[in-house]
Amino acid sequence: MKMSFRWYGYDDPVKIGYIRQIPNMESIVTAVYDVPVGEVWPEERIAELKKTVEDAGLKFDVIESVPVHEDIKLGKPTRDRYIENYKENIRRLGKAGIKCICYNFMPVFDWTRTQLDKELSDGSNALVYYKDQLEKMDPLTGELALPGWDSSYKKEDLKNLFDEYSTVTEEDMFANLKYFLDAIMPVAIESDVKMAIHPDDPPYPIFGLPRIITCEKNLDRFLKLYDHEYNGLTFCTGSLGCCDFNDIPYLVDKYSKQGRIHFMHIRNVKNYEDGSFEETAHFGAYGSLDIKKIVKILKTNGFDGFIRPDHGRMIWGETGRPGYGLYDRALGATYINGLWEATEI
Ligand code: DNO
């Protein structure tokens, strides 16, 4: 495995030099953040980012994310232009040494939580998703914002997008995803870039919008849409594991044996019966996921892709981007390193 850490670029309050000091840290996971979704990333911006990462003593080999334009997910006639741009981004990133691109196919919103600073009993702050809070949320007011979301939508754009998605079924989403994969995968293979789709988070339709990267049946279907090793998964334990229908150790075993996991996001969640969940420390016993079993399975199956500790709590007075502080994610990386090493004894 190759240990990695997400860094949000020059505006990130977490200093890249500090990331370098986490034991066994190899790669930075980042992106060009200020180019609008669907456009081509200028080569000089990619080169600049690569230089910054390498000057800090880290590798520039994973991108999260190259976002997919809504016209592609909606299957609109205008999608071809955006698909061409996407292909060009893959070529450029491959040339710069990128080996893995993480992306998602969630309509409109990326990951969703109902509160970003819930105080846990130990005084830390965590991201949570409470069903009763969710029921009161209305995305169409334009007031909702999460760090993972594209904040450029205006109220009116959102309303239009919701209208457009109102007739899009799960079958349509799969057809649109296949059209996209058929176009981009030959370029990814030629560029030696593994594509790693991120599951929907949470893994079921939300705000009436369809979601398809959710469960074993759909993951199998996704992998068959373009049946090639390079068409793979970002296996996010917290996204798939925040509900009772996904058995995470089983799925990690299945897809890592198939060689289709290119990127692991390891995070723990504590699930409640009503479907609510809280993000906890990575330490297994604090949440509902058996993290040590998951890491052991990866080790046993010879996993050699990238791993990053996903979302951390805010601890030790740190402030910053919710889920993406330095300290708790560094503890998570160290915990995963320990579990990995322990299986060698
Ligand atoms: C959440 C992240 C997601 C992820 C995208 C990938 O913290 O894991 O925002 O980056 O869904 O496209």
XYZ file of C-alpha atoms and ligand atoms in Angstrom:
357
model
C 0.000 0.000 0.000
C 1.017 3.557 -0.540
C 0.012 5.928 2.263
C -1.363 9.264 1.101
C -2.997 12.394 2.479
C -5.467 14.831 0.986
C -4.228 18.392 0.669
C -6.500 21.157 -0.617
C -3.749 23.169 -2.247
C -2.353 26.571 -1.498
C -5.352 27.738 0.575
C -5.308 24.691 2.832
C -4.538 25.674 6.437
C -2.703 22.343 6.728
C 0.889 22.918 5.648
C 2.241 20.436 3.147
C 5.541 20.332 5.069
C 3.661 19.055 8.124
C 2.063 16.293 6.087
C 5.565 15.167 5.126
C 6.313 14.605 8.831
C 3.631 11.940 9.277
C 5.431 8.573 9.406
C 5.347 6.524 6.200
C 3.680 9.332 4.236
C 4.331 8.937 0.532
C 1.830 10.772 -1.648
C -0.264 13.898 -1.750
C -3.841 13.662 -2.975
C -4.882 16.967 -4.481
C -6.384 18.778 -7.474
C -6.383 22.024 -9.432
C -9.250 23.614 -7.568
C -9.996 26.859 -9.343
C -10.781 25.706 -12.872
C -14.563 25.453 -13.399
C -16.024 21.939 -13.562
C -15.816 20.579 -17.101
C -12.918 22.711 -18.310
C -9.359 21.655 -19.140
C -6.692 22.127 -16.480
C -3.844 24.292 -17.812
C -0.615 22.315 -18.091
C 1.365 24.968 -16.258
C -0.994 24.719 -13.278
C -0.522 20.963 -13.141
C 3.252 21.410 -13.389
C 3.234 24.007 -10.624
C 1.263 21.716 -8.332
C 3.562 18.795 -9.078
C 6.594 20.931 -8.248
C 5.091 22.086 -4.949
C 4.339 18.497 -3.934
C 7.717 17.145 -4.988
C 9.622 20.029 -3.402
C 7.940 19.011 -0.142
C 9.437 15.531 -0.526
C 6.170 13.827 -1.462
C 4.855 12.129 -4.592
C 2.365 13.637 -6.990
C 0.499 10.577 -8.185
C -3.152 10.775 -7.081
C -5.808 13.313 -8.065
C -9.053 13.749 -6.138
C -11.057 14.756 -8.009
C -11.450 15.560 -11.648
C -15.148 16.421 -11.294
C -17.650 15.205 -13.859
C -19.843 17.901 -15.409
C -23.586 17.595 -14.706
C -24.342 17.473 -18.455
C -22.463 14.155 -18.582
C -24.409 12.728 -15.641
C -27.647 13.973 -17.178
C -26.737 12.611 -20.618
C -27.382 15.950 -22.343
C -26.346 16.520 -25.982
C -23.750 19.016 -24.746
C -21.913 16.258 -22.861
C -19.480 15.446 -25.687
C -17.561 18.679 -25.298
C -17.123 18.035 -21.571
C -16.102 14.438 -22.210
C -13.422 15.624 -24.652
C -12.142 17.978 -21.949
C -12.158 15.153 -19.440
C -10.076 12.994 -21.784
C -7.613 15.823 -22.220
C -7.309 16.185 -18.444
C -6.533 12.477 -18.127
C -3.831 12.766 -20.829
C -2.263 15.792 -19.180
C -2.338 14.253 -15.718
C -0.905 10.967 -16.990
C 1.938 12.888 -18.610
C 2.627 14.592 -15.276
C 2.983 11.207 -13.547
C -0.495 10.770 -12.070
C -1.369 7.097 -11.581
C -4.871 7.329 -10.117
C -7.823 9.694 -10.563
C -10.699 9.684 -8.090
C -14.058 11.041 -9.240
C -17.717 10.565 -8.453
C -21.002 10.342 -10.323
C -23.324 11.852 -7.708
C -25.958 14.240 -9.077
C -25.509 17.850 -7.925
C -24.188 17.209 -4.428
C -21.097 15.423 -3.280
C -20.978 14.005 0.264
C -23.695 15.209 2.595
C -23.750 15.769 6.364
C -26.273 17.595 8.513
C -23.805 19.139 10.953
C -20.090 19.788 10.667
C -19.130 20.515 14.243
C -21.012 18.169 16.529
C -19.264 18.049 19.889
C -18.541 14.473 20.912
C -18.267 13.327 24.530
C -14.465 13.743 24.531
C -14.749 17.399 23.489
C -13.702 16.845 19.861
C -15.857 17.996 16.947
C -17.090 15.661 14.251
C -19.177 15.527 11.115
C -22.560 13.909 11.640
C -25.643 12.950 9.688
C -28.823 12.944 11.709
C -32.033 11.874 10.031
C -34.180 14.395 11.923
C -31.885 17.247 10.861
C -31.898 16.000 7.282
C -35.663 16.124 7.091
C -35.516 19.845 7.832
C -32.909 20.610 5.164
C -33.999 22.143 1.887
C -31.193 22.349 -0.672
C -33.252 24.647 -2.873
C -32.953 27.578 -0.489
C -29.365 27.877 -1.710
C -28.194 28.257 1.867
C -26.690 24.824 2.334
C -22.964 24.507 1.932
C -20.491 21.727 2.636
C -16.768 21.668 1.969
C -17.193 18.945 -0.657
C -19.828 20.766 -2.676
C -19.491 22.930 -5.709
C -20.407 26.294 -4.241
C -20.773 28.040 -7.572
C -24.456 27.133 -8.000
C -26.928 29.921 -7.602
C -30.398 29.267 -6.277
C -31.847 29.374 -9.780
C -29.217 26.950 -11.215
C -30.015 24.500 -8.452
C -33.722 24.675 -9.140
C -33.101 23.995 -12.856
C -30.805 21.083 -12.096
C -33.369 19.541 -9.783
C -35.974 19.891 -12.542
C -33.655 18.225 -15.047
C -32.943 15.318 -12.702
C -36.607 14.814 -11.885
C -37.047 12.559 -14.938
C -33.662 10.798 -14.714
C -33.912 7.208 -13.495
C -31.292 4.865 -12.115
C -31.225 3.139 -15.519
C -30.541 6.481 -17.218
C -27.702 7.162 -14.792
C -26.115 3.798 -15.599
C -26.487 4.440 -19.333
C -24.911 7.894 -18.961
C -22.077 6.481 -16.903
C -21.441 3.791 -19.522
C -21.332 6.384 -22.285
C -18.767 8.332 -20.252
C -16.634 5.249 -19.454
C -16.648 4.030 -23.049
C -15.207 7.378 -24.052
C -12.650 7.963 -21.333
C -11.353 4.498 -20.438
C -9.268 3.905 -23.596
C -7.516 7.219 -22.891
C -6.976 6.318 -19.225
C -5.490 2.934 -20.185
C -3.225 4.509 -22.785
C -2.147 7.166 -20.264
C -1.537 4.525 -17.555
C -3.998 6.231 -15.206
C -6.301 4.094 -13.068
C -9.787 5.546 -12.709
C -11.344 5.126 -9.270
C -14.984 6.059 -8.811
C -15.979 7.216 -5.340
C -19.181 5.728 -3.901
C -22.164 7.918 -3.223
C -22.153 9.287 0.281
C -24.539 8.398 1.826
C -25.174 5.438 -0.525
C -28.831 6.008 -1.390
C -30.912 8.663 -3.160
C -31.050 11.931 -1.291
C -33.181 15.069 -1.747
C -35.028 13.088 -4.428
C -31.892 12.802 -6.595
C -30.905 9.370 -7.954
C -27.704 7.719 -6.713
C -26.203 4.532 -8.165
C -22.757 3.798 -6.682
C -24.256 2.424 -3.536
C -24.214 -1.342 -2.933
C -22.709 -4.653 -4.051
C -25.157 -5.197 -6.893
C -24.524 -1.748 -8.312
C -20.757 -1.914 -7.775
C -20.707 -5.192 -9.725
C -22.759 -3.588 -12.441
C -20.465 -0.552 -12.522
C -17.330 -2.706 -12.898
C -18.919 -4.613 -15.778
C -19.849 -1.430 -17.633
C -16.227 -1.332 -18.691
C -14.645 -4.560 -17.666
C -11.002 -3.617 -17.363
C -8.681 -3.417 -14.368
C -8.208 0.324 -14.898
C -11.919 0.921 -14.372
C -11.948 0.621 -10.607
C -13.046 1.905 -7.259
C -12.165 4.362 -4.591
C -13.402 2.176 -1.779
C -14.608 4.575 0.895
C -15.373 2.597 4.053
C -17.355 5.413 5.649
C -19.497 6.171 2.596
C -20.502 2.578 1.913
C -20.490 1.655 5.590
C -22.924 4.179 7.027
C -25.920 1.900 6.452
C -26.855 -1.663 7.320
C -26.928 -3.155 3.809
C -23.184 -3.091 3.021
C -20.856 -5.600 4.679
C -17.601 -3.663 4.425
C -14.956 -6.345 5.190
C -16.684 -8.687 2.739
C -16.778 -6.052 -0.010
C -13.154 -5.006 0.569
C -12.149 -8.656 0.297
C -14.156 -9.229 -2.856
C -13.027 -6.175 -4.797
C -9.403 -6.183 -3.654
C -9.129 -9.843 -4.735
C -10.430 -8.752 -8.121
C -7.737 -6.040 -8.270
C -10.396 -3.392 -8.765
C -9.698 -1.188 -5.719
C -7.157 1.463 -6.629
C -7.696 3.830 -3.735
C -8.894 3.212 -0.169
C -10.497 5.906 1.948
C -10.408 4.601 5.496
C -12.728 6.194 8.009
C -14.910 4.918 10.815
C -18.572 5.718 11.419
C -20.903 4.982 14.297
C -24.272 3.981 12.911
C -27.635 4.337 14.604
C -30.783 2.353 13.995
C -32.696 5.188 12.351
C -29.979 5.576 9.682
C -28.189 8.448 11.419
C -24.427 8.252 11.833
C -21.499 10.060 13.410
C -17.958 10.111 12.110
C -15.654 8.877 14.868
C -11.937 8.461 15.440
C -10.438 5.821 13.149
C -9.843 3.432 16.076
C -12.057 0.410 15.425
C -13.927 0.165 18.696
C -15.175 3.764 18.455
C -17.381 3.123 15.460
C -19.355 0.432 13.667
C -16.602 -0.637 11.237
C -13.996 -3.277 11.975
C -11.007 -1.263 10.753
C -8.413 -3.826 11.801
C -10.173 -6.534 9.829
C -10.402 -4.273 6.787
C -6.676 -3.467 6.892
C -5.785 -7.100 7.472
C -7.818 -8.153 4.435
C -6.062 -5.577 2.268
C -2.673 -6.762 3.479
C -3.542 -10.419 2.956
C -4.800 -9.733 -0.558
C -1.571 -7.917 -1.455
C -3.225 -4.519 -1.901
C -0.702 -2.179 -3.520
C -2.901 0.818 -4.286
C -3.204 4.094 -2.407
C -4.711 4.482 1.045
C -5.631 7.688 2.739
C -7.031 8.262 6.187
C -10.374 9.861 5.483
C -12.152 12.567 7.486
C -10.819 13.281 10.922
C -12.433 15.007 13.862
C -11.230 18.415 14.978
C -9.032 17.844 18.019
C -6.494 19.746 20.116
C -8.107 23.077 19.307
C -7.474 22.846 15.587
C -9.754 24.825 13.304
C -10.032 24.552 9.555
C -11.787 22.633 6.837
C -14.299 20.258 8.492
C -13.119 16.671 8.195
C -9.747 17.705 6.843
C -7.640 18.932 9.727
C -4.104 17.681 10.246
C -4.082 16.063 13.666
C -6.820 13.476 13.657
C -6.076 12.369 10.110
C -2.410 11.999 11.087
C -3.500 9.789 13.988
C -5.609 7.811 11.521
C -2.628 7.298 9.182
C -0.499 6.145 12.084
C -3.165 3.731 13.270
C -3.481 2.250 9.775
C 0.324 1.973 9.509
C 0.368 0.103 12.809
C -2.319 -2.317 11.744
C -0.566 -2.904 8.436
C 2.756 -3.579 10.097
C 1.281 -5.785 12.796
C 0.092 -8.313 10.252
C 3.744 -8.919 9.291
C 4.634 -10.370 12.679
C -15.270 13.516 0.987
C -14.598 13.017 -0.216
C -15.427 13.252 -1.450
C -14.648 12.820 -2.666
C -15.391 12.931 -3.941
C -14.639 12.255 -5.045
O -14.625 13.842 1.915
O -14.234 11.699 -0.062
O -15.693 14.599 -1.536
O -13.514 13.592 -2.785
O -16.655 12.407 -3.856
O -15.048 12.768 -6.243
